[in-house]
Coordinates of N, CA, C and O in Angstrom, one line a residue:
M1 N -4.4 -20.9 29.8 CA -4.5 -22.3 30.0 C -4.2 -22.5 31.6 O -4.9 -23.4 32.2
K2 N -3.2 -21.9 32.2 CA -2.9 -22.1 33.5 C -4.1 -21.8 34.4 O -4.2 -22.3 35.4
K3 N -4.8 -20.8 34.0 CA -5.9 -20.3 34.8 C -7.0 -21.4 35.0 O -7.9 -21.3 35.9
D4 N -7.1 -22.3 34.1 CA -8.0 -23.4 34.1 C -7.7 -24.5 35.0 O -8.6 -25.4 35.3
I5 N -6.5 -24.6 35.5 CA -6.1 -25.6 36.4 C -6.5 -25.3 37.9 O -6.2 -24.3 38.4
D6 N -7.2 -26.2 38.5 CA -7.6 -26.0 39.9 C -6.4 -26.3 40.7 O -6.1 -27.5 40.9
R7 N -5.7 -25.4 41.3 CA -4.6 -25.6 42.1 C -4.9 -25.9 43.6 O -4.1 -26.3 44.4
A8 N -6.1 -25.8 44.0 CA -6.5 -26.2 45.3 C -6.5 -27.6 45.6 O -7.0 -28.4 44.8
I9 N -5.9 -28.0 46.7 CA -5.8 -29.4 47.0 C -7.0 -29.8 47.7 O -7.3 -29.1 48.8
P10 N -7.9 -30.6 47.2 CA -9.2 -31.0 48.0 C -8.9 -31.5 49.4 O -8.0 -32.3 49.6
K11 N -9.6 -31.0 50.4 CA -9.5 -31.5 51.6 C -10.4 -32.7 51.9 O -11.6 -32.7 51.3
V12 N -9.9 -33.6 52.6 CA -10.7 -34.9 52.9 C -11.5 -34.6 54.1 O -11.2 -34.0 55.1
E13 N -12.9 -34.9 53.7 CA -13.9 -34.7 54.8 C -14.8 -35.7 54.9 O -15.1 -36.5 53.7
N14 N -15.3 -36.1 56.0 CA -16.2 -37.2 56.1 C -15.7 -38.6 55.8 O -16.6 -39.4 55.6
V15 N -14.5 -38.7 55.9 CA -13.9 -40.0 55.7 C -12.9 -40.2 56.7 O -12.2 -39.3 57.2
Y16 N -13.1 -41.5 57.4 CA -12.3 -41.6 58.7 C -11.7 -43.0 58.8 O -12.3 -44.1 58.1
I17 N -10.7 -43.1 59.4 CA -10.2 -44.4 59.9 C -10.3 -44.5 61.4 O -10.0 -43.6 62.1
V18 N -11.0 -45.4 61.8 CA -11.4 -45.6 63.2 C -10.9 -47.0 63.8 O -10.9 -48.0 62.9
A19 N -10.6 -47.2 65.0 CA -10.4 -48.3 65.7 C -11.5 -48.7 66.8 O -11.8 -47.7 67.6
S20 N -12.3 -49.7 66.4 CA -13.4 -49.9 67.3 C -12.9 -51.0 68.3 O -12.4 -52.0 67.9
Y21 N -13.2 -50.9 69.5 CA -13.0 -51.9 70.6 C -14.2 -52.9 70.6 O -15.2 -52.6 71.1
E22 N -13.8 -54.0 70.1 CA -14.9 -55.0 70.0 C -14.5 -56.4 70.6 O -13.3 -56.8 70.7
F23 N -15.4 -57.2 70.9 CA -15.4 -58.5 71.5 C -15.2 -59.5 70.2 O -16.1 -59.5 69.5
N24 N -14.2 -60.2 70.1 CA -14.1 -61.2 69.0 C -14.6 -62.7 69.6 O -13.9 -63.3 70.4
S25 N -15.7 -63.0 69.1 CA -16.4 -64.1 69.6 C -15.7 -65.4 69.2 O -15.9 -66.5 69.9
I26 N -14.9 -65.4 68.1 CA -14.2 -66.6 67.8 C -13.0 -66.9 68.7 O -12.8 -68.0 69.2
F27 N -12.2 -65.9 69.0 CA -11.0 -65.9 70.0 C -11.3 -65.6 71.3 O -10.4 -65.6 72.2
K28 N -12.5 -65.2 71.6 CA -13.1 -64.8 72.9 C -12.1 -63.7 73.7 O -11.8 -63.9 74.8
V29 N -11.8 -62.6 72.9 CA -11.0 -61.5 73.4 C -11.6 -60.2 72.9 O -12.2 -60.2 71.9
D30 N -11.3 -59.2 73.6 CA -11.4 -57.8 73.1 C -10.5 -57.4 72.3 O -9.2 -57.7 72.7
E31 N -10.6 -56.7 71.2 CA -9.4 -56.3 70.3 C -9.9 -55.1 69.6 O -11.0 -54.7 69.4
W32 N -8.9 -54.4 68.9 CA -9.1 -53.2 68.2 C -9.2 -53.6 66.8 O -8.4 -54.2 66.2
T33 N -10.4 -53.3 66.2 CA -10.8 -53.5 64.8 C -10.6 -52.2 64.1 O -11.4 -51.3 64.4
I34 N -10.0 -52.2 62.9 CA -9.9 -51.0 62.1 C -11.0 -50.9 60.9 O -11.1 -51.9 60.3
Y35 N -11.6 -49.8 60.9 CA -12.5 -49.5 59.8 C -12.2 -48.4 59.0 O -11.8 -47.3 59.6
L36 N -12.6 -48.3 57.7 CA -12.7 -47.3 56.9 C -14.1 -46.8 56.8 O -15.0 -47.6 56.4
I37 N -14.4 -45.6 57.2 CA -15.8 -45.0 57.2 C -15.9 -43.9 56.2 O -15.3 -43.1 56.1
N38 N -17.1 -44.1 55.4 CA -17.4 -43.0 54.3 C -18.8 -42.4 54.8 O -19.7 -43.1 54.7
D39 N -18.6 -41.2 55.3 CA -19.8 -40.5 55.9 C -20.3 -39.4 54.9 O -21.0 -38.6 55.2
N40 N -19.8 -39.6 53.6 CA -20.3 -38.7 52.6 C -21.5 -39.1 52.0 O -22.0 -40.3 52.3
T41 N -22.2 -38.3 51.2 CA -23.4 -38.8 50.4 C -23.2 -39.2 49.0 O -24.0 -39.6 48.4
E42 N -21.8 -39.4 48.7 CA -21.5 -40.1 47.4 C -20.5 -41.2 47.8 O -19.8 -41.2 48.9
A43 N -20.5 -42.2 46.9 CA -19.6 -43.4 47.2 C -18.1 -43.1 46.9 O -17.8 -42.1 46.1
L44 N -17.3 -43.6 47.6 CA -15.8 -43.6 47.3 C -15.6 -44.6 46.4 O -16.0 -45.8 46.4
E45 N -14.7 -44.3 45.3 CA -14.3 -45.2 44.2 C -12.8 -45.5 44.3 O -12.1 -44.6 44.6
T46 N -12.5 -46.7 44.0 CA -11.1 -47.2 44.0 C -10.3 -46.7 45.2 O -9.4 -46.0 45.2
A47 N -10.9 -47.1 46.4 CA -10.2 -46.7 47.7 C -9.0 -47.6 47.9 O -9.2 -48.9 47.9
L48 N -7.8 -47.1 48.0 CA -6.7 -47.9 48.3 C -6.2 -47.4 49.8 O -6.0 -46.3 50.1
V49 N -5.9 -48.5 50.6 CA -5.5 -48.3 51.9 C -4.2 -49.0 52.1 O -4.2 -50.3 51.8
V50 N -3.1 -48.2 52.6 CA -1.8 -48.9 52.9 C -1.6 -48.6 54.3 O -1.6 -47.5 54.8
S51 N -1.4 -49.7 55.1 CA -1.2 -49.5 56.5 C 0.2 -50.1 56.9 O 0.7 -51.0 56.4
K52 N 0.8 -49.6 57.9 CA 2.1 -50.0 58.5 C 2.2 -49.4 59.9 O 1.6 -48.4 60.4
G53 N 3.0 -50.0 60.7 CA 3.3 -49.6 62.1 C 4.8 -49.3 62.2 O 5.6 -50.2 61.6
E54 N 5.2 -48.3 62.8 CA 6.6 -48.0 62.9 C 6.9 -47.3 64.1 O 6.1 -46.4 64.7
S55 N 8.2 -47.5 64.7 CA 8.8 -46.8 65.7 C 10.4 -46.7 65.5 O 10.8 -47.3 64.4
N56 N 11.0 -46.1 66.4 CA 12.5 -46.2 66.2 C 13.1 -47.6 66.3 O 14.0 -47.9 65.6
A57 N 12.4 -48.5 67.0 CA 13.0 -49.8 67.2 C 12.2 -50.9 66.4 O 12.7 -52.0 66.2
K58 N 11.1 -50.6 65.9 CA 10.2 -51.8 65.3 C 9.5 -51.2 64.1 O 9.0 -50.0 64.0
T59 N 9.3 -52.1 63.1 CA 8.5 -51.7 61.9 C 7.7 -52.9 61.7 O 8.3 -54.2 61.7
T60 N 6.5 -52.8 61.4 CA 5.6 -53.9 61.0 C 5.6 -54.1 59.5 O 6.0 -53.4 58.7
S61 N 5.0 -55.2 59.1 CA 4.7 -55.6 57.7 C 3.7 -54.6 57.0 O 3.0 -53.9 57.9
I62 N 3.7 -54.4 55.9 CA 2.7 -53.5 55.2 C 1.5 -54.2 54.7 O 1.6 -55.2 54.2
L63 N 0.4 -53.7 55.0 CA -0.9 -54.2 54.5 C -1.4 -53.3 53.3 O -1.6 -52.1 53.6
R64 N -1.9 -53.9 52.3 CA -2.4 -53.0 51.2 C -3.9 -53.8 51.0 O -4.0 -54.8 50.9
K65 N -4.9 -52.8 50.9 CA -6.3 -53.3 50.8 C -6.8 -52.3 49.7 O -6.6 -51.1 49.7
K66 N -7.7 -52.9 48.8 CA -8.4 -52.1 47.7 C -9.8 -52.4 47.8 O -10.2 -53.6 48.0
L67 N -10.6 -51.2 47.8 CA -12.1 -51.4 47.7 C -12.4 -50.7 46.4 O -12.1 -49.6 46.2
D68 N -13.1 -51.5 45.6 CA -13.6 -50.8 44.3 C -14.5 -49.7 44.5 O -14.6 -48.7 43.9
V69 N -15.5 -50.0 45.4 CA -16.5 -49.0 45.8 C -16.8 -49.1 47.3 O -17.0 -50.1 47.9
L70 N -16.9 -48.0 48.0 CA -17.5 -48.0 49.4 C -18.6 -47.1 49.3 O -18.4 -45.8 49.1
P71 N -19.8 -47.6 49.3 CA -21.0 -46.8 49.2 C -21.1 -45.6 50.3 O -20.5 -45.7 51.3
A72 N -22.0 -44.6 50.0 CA -22.3 -43.6 50.8 C -22.8 -44.1 52.2 O -23.5 -45.1 52.2
K73 N -22.3 -43.4 53.1 CA -22.9 -43.6 54.5 C -22.7 -45.1 54.9 O -23.5 -45.8 55.3
S74 N -21.4 -45.6 54.6 CA -21.1 -47.0 55.0 C -19.8 -47.1 55.4 O -19.0 -46.1 55.6
F75 N -19.3 -48.4 55.8 CA -18.0 -48.6 56.2 C -17.5 -50.0 55.8 O -18.2 -50.9 55.4
A76 N -16.1 -50.1 55.9 CA -15.6 -51.4 55.5 C -14.5 -51.8 56.6 O -13.8 -51.1 57.1
K77 N -14.6 -53.1 57.0 CA -13.7 -53.7 58.1 C -12.3 -53.9 57.3 O -12.3 -54.4 56.2
L78 N -11.2 -53.3 57.8 CA -9.9 -53.5 57.3 C -8.9 -54.6 57.8 O -8.5 -55.5 57.2
E79 N -8.9 -54.5 59.2 CA -8.0 -55.4 59.8 C -8.2 -55.2 61.4 O -9.0 -54.4 61.8
F80 N -7.6 -56.1 62.2 CA -7.6 -56.0 63.6 C -6.1 -55.7 64.0 O -5.1 -56.1 63.2
L81 N -5.9 -55.0 65.1 CA -4.6 -54.7 65.5 C -4.2 -55.6 66.7 O -5.0 -55.6 67.8
H82 N -3.2 -56.4 66.6 CA -2.8 -57.2 67.7 C -2.1 -56.3 68.8 O -1.6 -55.3 68.5
D83 N -2.1 -56.7 70.0 CA -1.7 -56.0 71.2 C -0.2 -55.6 70.9 O 0.2 -54.5 71.5
D84 N 0.6 -56.3 70.2 CA 2.1 -56.0 69.9 C 2.2 -54.7 69.1 O 3.2 -54.1 69.4
V85 N 1.2 -54.5 68.3 CA 1.4 -53.3 67.4 C 0.8 -52.0 68.1 O 0.9 -50.9 67.3
L86 N 0.3 -52.0 69.2 CA -0.1 -50.9 69.9 C 1.0 -50.1 70.4 O 0.8 -48.9 70.8
E87 N 2.2 -50.7 70.4 CA 3.3 -49.8 71.0 C 4.0 -49.2 70.0 O 5.1 -48.6 70.1
V88 N 3.5 -49.2 68.7 CA 4.2 -48.4 67.6 C 3.1 -47.4 67.1 O 1.9 -47.7 67.3
D89 N 3.6 -46.4 66.2 CA 2.6 -45.6 65.5 C 2.1 -46.5 64.4 O 2.7 -47.0 63.6
N90 N 0.7 -46.4 64.3 CA 0.0 -47.0 63.2 C -0.5 -46.1 62.3 O -1.3 -45.1 62.6
I91 N 0.0 -46.1 60.9 CA -0.3 -45.2 59.9 C -1.1 -45.8 58.8 O -0.7 -47.0 58.5
F92 N -2.1 -45.2 58.4 CA -3.0 -45.7 57.3 C -3.1 -44.5 56.3 O -3.6 -43.5 56.5
Q93 N -2.6 -44.8 55.2 CA -2.6 -43.9 53.9 C -3.8 -44.4 53.2 O -3.8 -45.5 52.6
V94 N -4.7 -43.4 53.0 CA -6.0 -43.7 52.2 C -6.1 -42.8 51.1 O -5.9 -41.5 51.3
T95 N -6.2 -43.3 49.8 CA -6.4 -42.7 48.5 C -7.6 -43.2 47.9 O -7.8 -44.4 47.8
Y96 N -8.3 -42.2 47.4 CA -9.6 -42.6 46.7 C -10.1 -41.4 45.7 O -9.6 -40.4 45.8
F97 N -11.1 -41.9 45.0 CA -11.9 -40.9 44.1 C -13.1 -40.7 44.6 O -13.9 -41.5 45.2
L98 N -13.6 -39.3 44.6 CA -14.8 -38.8 45.1 C -15.2 -37.7 44.3 O -14.4 -36.6 44.2
G99 N -16.3 -37.8 43.6 CA -16.8 -36.8 42.7 C -15.8 -36.5 41.6 O -15.6 -35.3 41.1
G100 N -15.1 -37.5 41.2 CA -14.2 -37.3 40.0 C -12.9 -36.8 40.5 O -12.0 -36.5 39.5
K101 N -12.7 -36.6 41.7 CA -11.4 -36.0 42.1 C -10.6 -37.1 43.0 O -11.2 -37.8 43.7
L102 N -9.3 -37.0 42.8 CA -8.4 -37.9 43.7 C -8.1 -37.3 44.9 O -7.6 -36.1 45.0
L103 N -8.3 -37.9 46.1 CA -8.1 -37.4 47.4 C -7.2 -38.3 48.2 O -7.2 -39.5 47.9
H104 N -6.4 -37.8 49.1 CA -5.5 -38.7 49.8 C -5.4 -37.9 51.3 O -5.3 -36.8 51.4
K105 N -5.2 -38.9 52.3 CA -5.0 -38.5 53.6 C -4.2 -39.6 54.4 O -4.5 -40.8 54.2
D106 N -3.2 -39.3 55.1 CA -2.6 -40.1 56.0 C -3.3 -40.0 57.5 O -3.3 -38.9 58.0
F107 N -3.7 -41.1 58.0 CA -4.4 -41.2 59.3 C -3.4 -41.9 60.3 O -2.7 -42.8 59.9
R108 N -3.3 -41.4 61.5 CA -2.4 -41.9 62.4 C -3.0 -42.3 63.9 O -3.8 -41.4 64.4
F109 N -2.6 -43.4 64.3 CA -3.0 -43.7 65.7 C -1.5 -43.7 66.4 O -0.8 -44.7 66.3
P110 N -1.2 -42.7 67.1 CA 0.0 -42.7 67.9 C 0.2 -43.9 68.8 O -0.8 -44.4 69.3
K111 N 1.6 -44.3 69.1 CA 1.8 -45.4 69.9 C 1.1 -45.3 71.3 O 1.0 -44.1 71.8
F112 N 0.5 -46.3 71.8 CA -0.2 -46.3 73.1 C -1.4 -45.5 73.2 O -2.0 -45.3 74.2
S113 N -2.0 -45.0 71.9 CA -3.1 -44.1 72.0 C -4.5 -44.9 72.0 O -5.4 -44.4 72.4
L114 N -4.4 -46.2 71.8 CA -5.6 -47.0 71.7 C -5.8 -47.6 73.0 O -5.2 -48.7 73.4
K115 N -6.7 -46.9 73.8 CA -7.1 -47.4 75.2 C -8.6 -47.4 75.4 O -9.3 -46.3 75.0
P116 N -9.2 -48.5 75.9 CA -10.6 -48.5 76.0 C -11.2 -47.3 76.8 O -12.2 -46.8 76.4
E117 N -10.5 -46.8 77.6 CA -11.1 -45.6 78.4 C -11.1 -44.4 77.6 O -11.9 -43.4 78.1
A118 N -10.5 -44.3 76.5 CA -10.4 -43.1 75.6 C -11.4 -43.2 74.6 O -11.6 -42.3 73.7
A119 N -12.2 -44.4 74.5 CA -13.2 -44.5 73.4 C -14.3 -43.6 73.4 O -14.9 -43.1 74.4
V120 N -14.8 -43.2 72.1 CA -15.9 -42.3 71.9 C -16.9 -42.9 71.0 O -16.6 -44.0 70.3
D121 N -18.1 -42.5 70.8 CA -19.0 -43.0 69.8 C -18.4 -42.8 68.4 O -18.0 -41.7 68.1
L122 N -18.6 -43.7 67.7 CA -18.0 -43.7 66.3 C -19.1 -43.4 65.3 O -20.2 -43.9 65.4
P123 N -18.8 -42.6 64.2 CA -19.8 -42.3 63.3 C -20.2 -43.6 62.5 O -19.3 -44.4 62.1
L124 N -21.4 -43.8 62.2 CA -22.0 -44.9 61.4 C -21.9 -46.3 62.2 O -22.6 -47.3 61.7
L125 N -21.0 -46.5 63.0 CA -20.8 -47.7 63.7 C -21.6 -47.7 65.0 O -21.7 -46.6 65.6
N126 N -22.1 -48.7 65.5 CA -23.0 -48.9 66.7 C -21.9 -49.3 67.7 O -22.1 -50.4 68.4
S127 N -20.8 -48.6 67.9 CA -19.7 -49.1 68.8 C -18.9 -47.8 69.3 O -19.2 -46.7 68.8
K128 N -18.2 -48.0 70.2 CA -17.1 -47.0 70.7 C -15.8 -47.4 70.2 O -15.4 -48.5 70.0
G129 N -14.9 -46.3 70.0 CA -13.7 -46.5 69.8 C -12.9 -45.2 69.5 O -13.2 -44.2 70.2
I130 N -11.8 -45.2 68.7 CA -10.9 -44.0 68.6 C -10.9 -43.7 67.2 O -10.8 -44.5 66.2
I131 N -11.0 -42.3 66.9 CA -10.9 -41.7 65.5 C -9.5 -41.3 65.2 O -8.9 -40.7 66.0
A132 N -8.8 -41.9 64.2 CA -7.4 -41.6 63.8 C -7.2 -40.0 63.6 O -8.3 -39.5 63.0
D133 N -6.1 -39.5 63.9 CA -5.9 -38.1 63.5 C -5.5 -38.0 62.1 O -5.0 -38.9 61.4

């Protein structure tokens, strides 16, 4: 019976947390907007995202977001990052089902890593930004 258990931990592929540097037309400012990107050919089901910021001196509140389905080759806007939280590590814990398997990955933007001059082309988005580690 033990031989029937798949002991390999599935690797997260083609799923990203990104920070896109965008102009907010309502507040007339450039800001970092966080997206969850599904670049797979299958939908993500029951995607749960828990985000927080932390450093030795500061901790932010925790944000929880649930997406019932994130279709293949699509993205979802999660939140924007205020300038104050760029000075802490921003961690995004993402858990979801894909192909009947539960997958999880912690994505991280280290403090002070979100800089416009470091922006690259983002998958599926028509914008530039930073891809979390």
